[in-house]
Amino acid sequence: MGSLAEYQVQGRLEVAGKERRLPGPTEVAVFRIVQEALSNVKQHAGPCRATLSMMYATDRLSIAICDDGVGFDQAKEGRGSGRLGLVGMYERASLLGGILKVTSAPGKGTRVHLELPI
Ligand SMILES: Nc1ncnc2c1ncn2[C@@H]1O[C@H](COP(=O)(O)OP(=O)(O)OP(=O)(O)O)[C@@H](O)[C@H]1O
Ligand SMILES: [Mg+2]
C-alpha cells in the first residue's frame, strides 16, 4: 500500500482535548473505521487535502475525517450497492453505541463524522 502522498493527498491530524486510551475492542473498532475512511479518501477522492480530527471530551470522542476531493452522490452509493466499506463503518459505530454520519456530494468533498460515548 503506497503512502497518501503518492496519491496526492495532503494529510493533517488535529487532536483536541485530553488524549487517552480506550478499551481494547473500542480502539480496534475506531482504528478500523478511521482506516476505511482514509482508504476511501486514497481510493476515491482524487488529489485533495484530508484532515483527521479527534476531539476528546469527558465522556465522548468525536472523530471527523474530511476531504475536499471529488465527493460522491450518496443516493447512488447507499446501502445495497454491494460495497462493504461504508456499511462496515456504520455497523462498527453502532456496535460501539456511537453514531456515524457521512456527508458528501459531487464536487463538494466528503465528511465522515463519528460520535462515540467513552
Ligand atoms: N472520500 C470519498 N471520496 C469520494 N468518494 C467516496 C469517498 N468515500 C466513499 N466514496 C464513494 O462511496 C462508495 C462506497 O464506499 P465503500 O467504502 O462502501 O466502498 P468501496 O471503497 O468502493 O469498496 P470497499 O468495499 O473496498 O470499501 C465508493 O465506491 C465511492 O464511490
Ligand atoms: Mg471503501
mmCIF file of N, CA and C and ligand atoms in Angstrom:
data_model
loop_
_atom_site.group_PDB
_atom_site.id
_atom_site.type_symbol
_atom_site.label_atom_id
_atom_site.label_comp_id
_atom_site.label_asym_id
_atom_site.label_seq_id
_atom_site.Cartn_x
_atom_site.Cartn_y
_atom_site.Cartn_z
ATOM 1 N N MET A 1 0.844 -1.197 0.000
ATOM 2 C CA MET A 1 0.000 0.000 0.000
ATOM 3 C C MET A 1 0.880 1.247 0.000
ATOM 4 N N GLY A 2 0.673 2.163 -0.927
ATOM 5 C CA GLY A 2 1.507 3.357 -1.005
ATOM 6 C C GLY A 2 1.134 4.383 0.037
ATOM 7 N N SER A 3 1.968 5.385 0.187
ATOM 8 C CA SER A 3 1.661 6.445 1.158
ATOM 9 C C SER A 3 0.622 7.388 0.563
ATOM 10 N N LEU A 4 -0.040 8.131 1.440
ATOM 11 C CA LEU A 4 -1.057 9.071 0.962
ATOM 12 C C LEU A 4 -0.446 10.073 -0.006
ATOM 13 N N ALA A 5 0.825 10.450 0.228
ATOM 14 C CA ALA A 5 1.483 11.447 -0.630
ATOM 15 C C ALA A 5 1.537 10.972 -2.077
ATOM 16 N N GLU A 6 1.764 9.671 -2.278
ATOM 17 C CA GLU A 6 1.821 9.128 -3.639
ATOM 18 C C GLU A 6 0.504 9.327 -4.377
ATOM 19 N N TYR A 7 -0.565 9.418 -3.610
ATOM 20 C CA TYR A 7 -1.872 9.589 -4.224
ATOM 21 C C TYR A 7 -2.266 11.061 -4.259
ATOM 22 N N GLN A 8 -1.296 11.934 -3.974
ATOM 23 C CA GLN A 8 -1.535 13.369 -3.971
ATOM 24 C C GLN A 8 -2.623 13.756 -2.989
ATOM 25 N N VAL A 9 -2.584 13.108 -1.839
ATOM 26 C CA VAL A 9 -3.458 13.506 -0.747
ATOM 27 C C VAL A 9 -2.579 14.149 0.319
ATOM 28 N N GLN A 10 -2.932 15.361 0.679
ATOM 29 C CA GLN A 10 -2.186 16.054 1.733
ATOM 30 C C GLN A 10 -2.911 15.839 3.053
ATOM 31 N N GLY A 11 -2.261 15.183 3.983
ATOM 32 C CA GLY A 11 -2.951 14.815 5.225
ATOM 33 C C GLY A 11 -2.600 15.720 6.390
ATOM 34 N N ARG A 12 -3.537 15.832 7.316
ATOM 35 C CA ARG A 12 -3.321 16.641 8.506
ATOM 36 C C ARG A 12 -4.043 15.984 9.679
ATOM 37 N N LEU A 13 -3.409 16.024 10.847
ATOM 38 C CA LEU A 13 -4.022 15.443 12.041
ATOM 39 C C LEU A 13 -4.222 16.534 13.080
ATOM 40 N N GLU A 14 -5.413 16.577 13.652
ATOM 41 C CA GLU A 14 -5.697 17.534 14.724
ATOM 42 C C GLU A 14 -6.231 16.765 15.917
ATOM 43 N N VAL A 15 -5.665 17.017 17.087
ATOM 44 C CA VAL A 15 -6.184 16.386 18.298
ATOM 45 C C VAL A 15 -6.523 17.472 19.305
ATOM 46 N N ALA A 16 -7.732 17.415 19.829
ATOM 47 C CA ALA A 16 -8.150 18.383 20.848
ATOM 48 C C ALA A 16 -8.626 17.638 22.084
ATOM 49 N N GLY A 17 -8.475 18.241 23.222
ATOM 50 C CA GLY A 17 -8.880 17.603 24.474
ATOM 51 C C GLY A 17 -7.780 16.698 24.983
ATOM 52 N N LYS A 18 -8.082 15.969 26.036
ATOM 53 C CA LYS A 18 -7.077 15.117 26.671
ATOM 54 C C LYS A 18 -7.084 13.741 26.018
ATOM 55 N N GLU A 19 -6.033 13.484 25.250
ATOM 56 C CA GLU A 19 -5.931 12.211 24.536
ATOM 57 C C GLU A 19 -5.780 11.069 25.528
ATOM 58 N N ARG A 20 -6.534 9.979 25.328
ATOM 59 C CA ARG A 20 -6.377 8.846 26.242
ATOM 60 C C ARG A 20 -6.713 7.519 25.588
ATOM 61 N N ARG A 21 -6.262 6.439 26.242
ATOM 62 C CA ARG A 21 -6.500 5.102 25.721
ATOM 63 C C ARG A 21 -7.943 4.700 25.976
ATOM 64 N N LEU A 22 -8.460 3.841 25.089
ATOM 65 C CA LEU A 22 -9.824 3.338 25.226
ATOM 66 C C LEU A 22 -9.737 1.833 25.431
ATOM 67 N N PRO A 23 -10.824 1.196 25.857
ATOM 68 C CA PRO A 23 -10.801 -0.266 25.966
ATOM 69 C C PRO A 23 -10.372 -0.878 24.635
ATOM 70 N N GLY A 24 -9.603 -1.975 24.702
ATOM 71 C CA GLY A 24 -9.031 -2.593 23.505
ATOM 72 C C GLY A 24 -9.980 -2.739 22.322
ATOM 73 N N PRO A 25 -11.134 -3.392 22.515
ATOM 74 C CA PRO A 25 -12.048 -3.608 21.392
ATOM 75 C C PRO A 25 -12.549 -2.280 20.787
ATOM 76 N N THR A 26 -12.697 -1.273 21.640
ATOM 77 C CA THR A 26 -13.124 0.040 21.138
ATOM 78 C C THR A 26 -12.034 0.654 20.272
ATOM 79 N N GLU A 27 -10.791 0.555 20.753
ATOM 80 C CA GLU A 27 -9.683 1.105 19.971
ATOM 81 C C GLU A 27 -9.579 0.438 18.612
ATOM 82 N N VAL A 28 -9.756 -0.881 18.605
ATOM 83 C CA VAL A 28 -9.651 -1.609 17.337
ATOM 84 C C VAL A 28 -10.748 -1.148 16.379
ATOM 85 N N ALA A 29 -11.965 -1.028 16.911
ATOM 86 C CA ALA A 29 -13.090 -0.618 16.069
ATOM 87 C C ALA A 29 -12.884 0.799 15.527
ATOM 88 N N VAL A 30 -12.419 1.697 16.399
ATOM 89 C CA VAL A 30 -12.174 3.078 15.967
ATOM 90 C C VAL A 30 -11.086 3.092 14.899
ATOM 91 N N PHE A 31 -10.033 2.313 15.137
ATOM 92 C CA PHE A 31 -8.950 2.240 14.163
ATOM 93 C C PHE A 31 -9.469 1.760 12.807
ATOM 94 N N ARG A 32 -10.301 0.740 12.815
ATOM 95 C CA ARG A 32 -10.828 0.193 11.553
ATOM 96 C C ARG A 32 -11.712 1.206 10.826
ATOM 97 N N ILE A 33 -12.483 1.956 11.579
ATOM 98 C CA ILE A 33 -13.346 2.966 10.955
ATOM 99 C C ILE A 33 -12.496 4.053 10.297
ATOM 100 N N VAL A 34 -11.499 4.542 11.038
ATOM 101 C CA VAL A 34 -10.633 5.601 10.501
ATOM 102 C C VAL A 34 -9.839 5.072 9.302
ATOM 103 N N GLN A 35 -9.369 3.834 9.426
ATOM 104 C CA GLN A 35 -8.596 3.221 8.341
ATOM 105 C C GLN A 35 -9.423 3.146 7.056
ATOM 106 N N GLU A 36 -10.681 2.719 7.179
ATOM 107 C CA GLU A 36 -11.530 2.601 5.991
ATOM 108 C C GLU A 36 -11.834 3.989 5.414
ATOM 109 N N ALA A 37 -12.079 4.960 6.294
ATOM 110 C CA ALA A 37 -12.367 6.308 5.800
ATOM 111 C C ALA A 37 -11.166 6.863 5.035
ATOM 112 N N LEU A 38 -9.958 6.666 5.581
ATOM 113 C CA LEU A 38 -8.758 7.177 4.911
ATOM 114 C C LEU A 38 -8.476 6.397 3.640
ATOM 115 N N SER A 39 -8.762 5.097 3.657
ATOM 116 C CA SER A 39 -8.512 4.330 2.447
ATOM 117 C C SER A 39 -9.510 4.730 1.358
ATOM 118 N N ASN A 40 -10.719 5.129 1.751
ATOM 119 C CA ASN A 40 -11.665 5.671 0.772
ATOM 120 C C ASN A 40 -11.167 6.994 0.179
ATOM 121 N N VAL A 41 -10.565 7.829 1.021
ATOM 122 C CA VAL A 41 -10.005 9.090 0.506
ATOM 123 C C VAL A 41 -8.952 8.765 -0.551
ATOM 124 N N LYS A 42 -8.068 7.846 -0.202
ATOM 125 C CA LYS A 42 -6.978 7.464 -1.099
ATOM 126 C C LYS A 42 -7.514 6.895 -2.409
ATOM 127 N N GLN A 43 -8.524 6.016 -2.298
ATOM 128 C CA GLN A 43 -9.019 5.319 -3.485
ATOM 129 C C GLN A 43 -9.968 6.147 -4.337
ATOM 130 N N HIS A 44 -10.739 7.018 -3.698
ATOM 131 C CA HIS A 44 -11.846 7.632 -4.436
ATOM 132 C C HIS A 44 -11.818 9.157 -4.540
ATOM 133 N N ALA A 45 -11.155 9.843 -3.603
ATOM 134 C CA ALA A 45 -11.321 11.305 -3.528
ATOM 135 C C ALA A 45 -10.508 12.063 -4.578
ATOM 136 N N GLY A 46 -9.464 11.413 -5.122
ATOM 137 C CA GLY A 46 -8.591 12.118 -6.048
ATOM 138 C C GLY A 46 -7.661 13.036 -5.281
ATOM 139 N N PRO A 47 -6.859 13.847 -5.996
ATOM 140 C CA PRO A 47 -5.937 14.752 -5.311
ATOM 141 C C PRO A 47 -6.732 15.696 -4.407
ATOM 142 N N CYS A 48 -6.355 15.783 -3.150
ATOM 143 C CA CYS A 48 -7.129 16.611 -2.224
ATOM 144 C C CYS A 48 -6.375 16.808 -0.922
ATOM 145 N N ARG A 49 -6.966 17.601 -0.074
ATOM 146 C CA ARG A 49 -6.466 17.731 1.293
ATOM 147 C C ARG A 49 -7.407 16.980 2.220
ATOM 148 N N ALA A 50 -6.825 16.222 3.139
ATOM 149 C CA ALA A 50 -7.648 15.449 4.069
ATOM 150 C C ALA A 50 -7.235 15.770 5.497
ATOM 151 N N THR A 51 -8.217 15.877 6.363
ATOM 152 C CA THR A 51 -7.940 16.154 7.771
ATOM 153 C C THR A 51 -8.601 15.102 8.643
ATOM 154 N N LEU A 52 -7.828 14.592 9.581
ATOM 155 C CA LEU A 52 -8.368 13.703 10.607
ATOM 156 C C LEU A 52 -8.368 14.494 11.907
ATOM 157 N N SER A 53 -9.550 14.744 12.450
ATOM 158 C CA SER A 53 -9.621 15.468 13.721
ATOM 159 C C SER A 53 -10.213 14.572 14.791
ATOM 160 N N MET A 54 -9.601 14.613 15.958
ATOM 161 C CA MET A 54 -10.089 13.835 17.090
ATOM 162 C C MET A 54 -10.304 14.793 18.241
ATOM 163 N N MET A 55 -11.491 14.729 18.835
ATOM 164 C CA MET A 55 -11.757 15.591 19.969
ATOM 165 C C MET A 55 -12.208 14.753 21.153
ATOM 166 N N TYR A 56 -11.404 14.774 22.193
ATOM 167 C CA TYR A 56 -11.722 14.012 23.407
ATOM 168 C C TYR A 56 -12.459 14.914 24.386
ATOM 169 N N ALA A 57 -13.704 14.567 24.697
ATOM 170 C CA ALA A 57 -14.428 15.249 25.774
ATOM 171 C C ALA A 57 -14.461 14.282 26.953
ATOM 172 N N THR A 58 -15.046 14.687 28.064
ATOM 173 C CA THR A 58 -15.056 13.850 29.264
ATOM 174 C C THR A 58 -15.637 12.466 28.974
ATOM 175 N N ASP A 59 -16.763 12.430 28.285
ATOM 176 C CA ASP A 59 -17.456 11.157 28.108
ATOM 177 C C ASP A 59 -17.725 10.850 26.637
ATOM 178 N N ARG A 60 -17.032 11.555 25.755
ATOM 179 C CA ARG A 60 -17.319 11.427 24.341
ATOM 180 C C ARG A 60 -16.053 11.592 23.516
ATOM 181 N N LEU A 61 -15.975 10.834 22.449
ATOM 182 C CA LEU A 61 -14.896 11.028 21.483
ATOM 183 C C LEU A 61 -15.547 11.350 20.158
ATOM 184 N N SER A 62 -15.077 12.421 19.559
ATOM 185 C CA SER A 62 -15.641 12.844 18.292
ATOM 186 C C SER A 62 -14.524 12.834 17.254
ATOM 187 N N ILE A 63 -14.751 12.120 16.177
ATOM 188 C CA ILE A 63 -13.721 11.982 15.147
ATOM 189 C C ILE A 63 -14.291 12.399 13.804
ATOM 190 N N ALA A 64 -13.564 13.220 13.079
ATOM 191 C CA ALA A 64 -14.009 13.598 11.743
ATOM 192 C C ALA A 64 -12.887 13.357 10.745
ATOM 193 N N ILE A 65 -13.257 12.769 9.620
ATOM 194 C CA ILE A 65 -12.319 12.583 8.514
ATOM 195 C C ILE A 65 -12.916 13.359 7.339
ATOM 196 N N CYS A 66 -12.277 14.455 6.973
ATOM 197 C CA CYS A 66 -12.830 15.332 5.939
ATOM 198 C C CYS A 66 -11.866 15.435 4.781
ATOM 199 N N ASP A 67 -12.390 15.429 3.584
ATOM 200 C CA ASP A 67 -11.530 15.709 2.427
ATOM 201 C C ASP A 67 -12.242 16.670 1.493
ATOM 202 N N ASP A 68 -11.435 17.373 0.700
ATOM 203 C CA ASP A 68 -12.037 18.297 -0.269
ATOM 204 C C ASP A 68 -11.866 17.744 -1.686
ATOM 205 N N GLY A 69 -11.997 16.430 -1.784
ATOM 206 C CA GLY A 69 -11.865 15.751 -3.076
ATOM 207 C C GLY A 69 -13.164 15.759 -3.874
ATOM 208 N N VAL A 70 -13.301 14.781 -4.763
ATOM 209 C CA VAL A 70 -14.398 14.790 -5.733
ATOM 210 C C VAL A 70 -15.788 14.565 -5.128
ATOM 211 N N GLY A 71 -15.841 13.953 -3.945
ATOM 212 C CA GLY A 71 -17.149 13.683 -3.342
ATOM 213 C C GLY A 71 -17.930 12.653 -4.143
ATOM 214 N N PHE A 72 -19.134 12.330 -3.686
ATOM 215 C CA PHE A 72 -19.946 11.347 -4.412
ATOM 216 C C PHE A 72 -21.422 11.561 -4.121
ATOM 217 N N ASP A 73 -22.230 10.932 -4.951
ATOM 218 C CA ASP A 73 -23.682 11.043 -4.835
ATOM 219 C C ASP A 73 -24.171 9.996 -3.836
ATOM 220 N N GLN A 74 -24.594 10.430 -2.666
ATOM 221 C CA GLN A 74 -24.951 9.481 -1.607
ATOM 222 C C GLN A 74 -26.177 8.646 -1.957
ATOM 223 N N ALA A 75 -27.043 9.167 -2.800
ATOM 224 C CA ALA A 75 -28.233 8.407 -3.207
ATOM 225 C C ALA A 75 -27.816 7.178 -4.012
ATOM 226 N N LYS A 76 -26.715 7.303 -4.778
ATOM 227 C CA LYS A 76 -26.278 6.189 -5.630
ATOM 228 C C LYS A 76 -25.410 5.199 -4.880
ATOM 229 N N GLU A 77 -24.718 5.674 -3.829
ATOM 230 C CA GLU A 77 -23.769 4.805 -3.120
ATOM 231 C C GLU A 77 -24.319 4.330 -1.782
ATOM 232 N N GLY A 78 -25.628 4.330 -1.653
ATOM 233 C CA GLY A 78 -26.242 3.924 -0.384
ATOM 234 C C GLY A 78 -26.121 2.437 -0.141
ATOM 235 N N ARG A 79 -26.757 1.974 0.905
ATOM 236 C CA ARG A 79 -26.745 0.547 1.216
ATOM 237 C C ARG A 79 -27.332 -0.227 0.051
ATOM 238 N N GLY A 80 -26.830 -1.451 -0.131
ATOM 239 C CA GLY A 80 -27.347 -2.259 -1.221
ATOM 240 C C GLY A 80 -26.524 -2.113 -2.490
ATOM 241 N N SER A 81 -25.489 -1.265 -2.450
ATOM 242 C CA SER A 81 -24.657 -1.093 -3.642
ATOM 243 C C SER A 81 -23.629 -2.217 -3.741
ATOM 244 N N GLY A 82 -23.599 -3.111 -2.711
ATOM 245 C CA GLY A 82 -22.661 -4.221 -2.751
ATOM 246 C C GLY A 82 -21.295 -3.868 -2.197
ATOM 247 N N ARG A 83 -21.053 -2.593 -1.872
ATOM 248 C CA ARG A 83 -19.783 -2.178 -1.270
ATOM 249 C C ARG A 83 -19.856 -2.410 0.231
ATOM 250 N N LEU A 84 -18.702 -2.731 0.795
ATOM 251 C CA LEU A 84 -18.721 -3.093 2.212
ATOM 252 C C LEU A 84 -18.118 -2.048 3.134
ATOM 253 N N GLY A 85 -17.341 -1.128 2.570
ATOM 254 C CA GLY A 85 -16.604 -0.187 3.417
ATOM 255 C C GLY A 85 -17.504 0.661 4.298
ATOM 256 N N LEU A 86 -18.377 1.434 3.687
ATOM 257 C CA LEU A 86 -19.251 2.336 4.444
ATOM 258 C C LEU A 86 -20.190 1.541 5.348
ATOM 259 N N VAL A 87 -20.734 0.452 4.820
ATOM 260 C CA VAL A 87 -21.649 -0.379 5.615
ATOM 261 C C VAL A 87 -20.946 -0.868 6.881
ATOM 262 N N GLY A 88 -19.701 -1.328 6.722
ATOM 263 C CA GLY A 88 -18.930 -1.797 7.866
ATOM 264 C C GLY A 88 -18.679 -0.687 8.881
ATOM 265 N N MET A 89 -18.451 0.526 8.375
ATOM 266 C CA MET A 89 -18.224 1.655 9.276
ATOM 267 C C MET A 89 -19.477 1.948 10.111
ATOM 268 N N TYR A 90 -20.640 1.947 9.461
ATOM 269 C CA TYR A 90 -21.898 2.180 10.185
ATOM 270 C C TYR A 90 -22.109 1.093 11.243
ATOM 271 N N GLU A 91 -21.830 -0.142 10.829
ATOM 272 C CA GLU A 91 -22.057 -1.275 11.714
ATOM 273 C C GLU A 91 -21.165 -1.199 12.949
ATOM 274 N N ARG A 92 -19.875 -0.940 12.738
ATOM 275 C CA ARG A 92 -18.936 -0.831 13.866
ATOM 276 C C ARG A 92 -19.343 0.297 14.801
ATOM 277 N N ALA A 93 -19.738 1.428 14.208
ATOM 278 C CA ALA A 93 -20.110 2.582 15.029
ATOM 279 C C ALA A 93 -21.310 2.236 15.908
ATOM 280 N N SER A 94 -22.300 1.550 15.340
ATOM 281 C CA SER A 94 -23.495 1.280 16.140
ATOM 282 C C SER A 94 -23.220 0.215 17.197
ATOM 283 N N LEU A 95 -22.307 -0.729 16.911
ATOM 284 C CA LEU A 95 -21.920 -1.714 17.936
ATOM 285 C C LEU A 95 -21.263 -1.041 19.136
ATOM 286 N N LEU A 96 -20.625 0.109 18.889
ATOM 287 C CA LEU A 96 -19.972 0.847 19.978
ATOM 288 C C LEU A 96 -20.945 1.796 20.668
ATOM 289 N N GLY A 97 -22.190 1.787 20.217
ATOM 290 C CA GLY A 97 -23.163 2.722 20.766
ATOM 291 C C GLY A 97 -22.946 4.137 20.248
ATOM 292 N N GLY A 98 -22.242 4.238 19.137
ATOM 293 C CA GLY A 98 -21.938 5.553 18.570
ATOM 294 C C GLY A 98 -22.792 5.857 17.358
ATOM 295 N N ILE A 99 -22.521 7.004 16.777
ATOM 296 C CA ILE A 99 -23.260 7.436 15.595
ATOM 297 C C ILE A 99 -22.259 7.819 14.516
ATOM 298 N N LEU A 100 -22.493 7.330 13.319
ATOM 299 C CA LEU A 100 -21.638 7.691 12.195
ATOM 300 C C LEU A 100 -22.471 8.435 11.166
ATOM 301 N N LYS A 101 -21.932 9.540 10.699
ATOM 302 C CA LYS A 101 -22.629 10.295 9.658
ATOM 303 C C LYS A 101 -21.674 10.556 8.510
ATOM 304 N N VAL A 102 -22.145 10.326 7.316
ATOM 305 C CA VAL A 102 -21.341 10.614 6.139
ATOM 306 C C VAL A 102 -22.072 11.676 5.335
ATOM 307 N N THR A 103 -21.362 12.713 4.994
ATOM 308 C CA THR A 103 -21.942 13.783 4.189
ATOM 309 C C THR A 103 -21.070 13.984 2.962
ATOM 310 N N SER A 104 -21.665 13.884 1.797
ATOM 311 C CA SER A 104 -20.887 14.085 0.583
ATOM 312 C C SER A 104 -21.791 14.504 -0.556
ATOM 313 N N ALA A 105 -21.212 15.133 -1.543
ATOM 314 C CA ALA A 105 -21.919 15.465 -2.768
ATOM 315 C C ALA A 105 -20.857 15.646 -3.846
ATOM 316 N N PRO A 106 -21.215 15.365 -5.105
ATOM 317 C CA PRO A 106 -20.237 15.505 -6.177
ATOM 318 C C PRO A 106 -19.635 16.921 -6.177
ATOM 319 N N GLY A 107 -18.314 16.975 -6.174
ATOM 320 C CA GLY A 107 -17.606 18.260 -6.202
ATOM 321 C C GLY A 107 -17.519 18.949 -4.853
ATOM 322 N N LYS A 108 -18.102 18.344 -3.825
ATOM 323 C CA LYS A 108 -18.166 19.017 -2.522
ATOM 324 C C LYS A 108 -17.327 18.332 -1.438
ATOM 325 N N GLY A 109 -16.531 17.329 -1.817
ATOM 326 C CA GLY A 109 -15.736 16.639 -0.809
ATOM 327 C C GLY A 109 -16.585 15.708 0.045
ATOM 328 N N THR A 110 -15.947 15.108 1.020
ATOM 329 C CA THR A 110 -16.626 14.115 1.856
ATOM 330 C C THR A 110 -16.258 14.340 3.317
ATOM 331 N N ARG A 111 -17.258 14.178 4.174
ATOM 332 C CA ARG A 111 -17.025 14.301 5.610
ATOM 333 C C ARG A 111 -17.612 13.079 6.315
ATOM 334 N N VAL A 112 -16.761 12.402 7.066
ATOM 335 C CA VAL A 112 -17.215 11.266 7.863
ATOM 336 C C VAL A 112 -17.089 11.676 9.316
ATOM 337 N N HIS A 113 -18.184 11.596 10.044
ATOM 338 C CA HIS A 113 -18.165 12.038 11.428
ATOM 339 C C HIS A 113 -18.613 10.916 12.349
ATOM 340 N N LEU A 114 -17.759 10.591 13.306
ATOM 341 C CA LEU A 114 -18.058 9.537 14.280
ATOM 342 C C LEU A 114 -18.169 10.156 15.663
ATOM 343 N N GLU A 115 -19.278 9.847 16.333
ATOM 344 C CA GLU A 115 -19.522 10.364 17.680
ATOM 345 C C GLU A 115 -19.686 9.159 18.593
ATOM 346 N N LEU A 116 -18.859 9.088 19.623
ATOM 347 C CA LEU A 116 -18.763 7.863 20.409
ATOM 348 C C LEU A 116 -18.804 8.143 21.901
ATOM 349 N N PRO A 117 -19.628 7.403 22.665
ATOM 350 C CA PRO A 117 -19.552 7.553 24.113
ATOM 351 C C PRO A 117 -18.310 6.816 24.619
ATOM 352 N N ILE A 118 -17.532 7.415 25.503
ATOM 353 C CA ILE A 118 -16.351 6.707 26.052
ATOM 354 C C ILE A 118 -16.318 6.825 27.573
HETATM 355 N N1 LIG B 1 -13.818 10.061 0.462
HETATM 356 C C1 LIG B 1 -14.514 9.710 -0.633
HETATM 357 N N2 LIG B 1 -14.426 10.483 -1.765
HETATM 358 C C2 LIG B 1 -15.128 10.134 -2.874
HETATM 359 N N3 LIG B 1 -15.945 9.074 -2.969
HETATM 360 C C3 LIG B 1 -16.071 8.282 -1.885
HETATM 361 C C4 LIG B 1 -15.374 8.549 -0.666
HETATM 362 N N4 LIG B 1 -15.709 7.608 0.240
HETATM 363 C C5 LIG B 1 -16.575 6.791 -0.392
HETATM 364 N N5 LIG B 1 -16.795 7.181 -1.669
HETATM 365 C C6 LIG B 1 -17.738 6.565 -2.641
HETATM 366 O O1 LIG B 1 -18.607 5.704 -1.946
HETATM 367 C C7 LIG B 1 -18.520 4.383 -2.480
HETATM 368 C C8 LIG B 1 -18.730 3.385 -1.375
HETATM 369 O O2 LIG B 1 -17.612 3.345 -0.479
HETATM 370 P P1 LIG B 1 -17.271 1.974 0.230
HETATM 371 O O3 LIG B 1 -16.096 2.178 1.121
HETATM 372 O O4 LIG B 1 -18.531 1.479 0.860
HETATM 373 O O5 LIG B 1 -16.916 1.002 -0.965
HETATM 374 P P2 LIG B 1 -15.581 0.889 -1.822
HETATM 375 O O6 LIG B 1 -14.478 1.694 -1.210
HETATM 376 O O7 LIG B 1 -15.921 1.187 -3.248
HETATM 377 O O8 LIG B 1 -15.280 -0.643 -1.722
HETATM 378 P P3 LIG B 1 -14.750 -1.412 -0.443
HETATM 379 O O9 LIG B 1 -15.812 -2.430 -0.152
HETATM 380 O O10 LIG B 1 -13.463 -1.991 -0.874
HETATM 381 O O11 LIG B 1 -14.566 -0.426 0.679
HETATM 382 C C9 LIG B 1 -17.164 4.330 -3.163
HETATM 383 O O12 LIG B 1 -17.148 3.381 -4.200
HETATM 384 C C10 LIG B 1 -17.029 5.736 -3.697
HETATM 385 O O13 LIG B 1 -17.730 5.888 -4.897
HETATM 386 MG MG MG B 2 -14.009 1.597 0.822
#
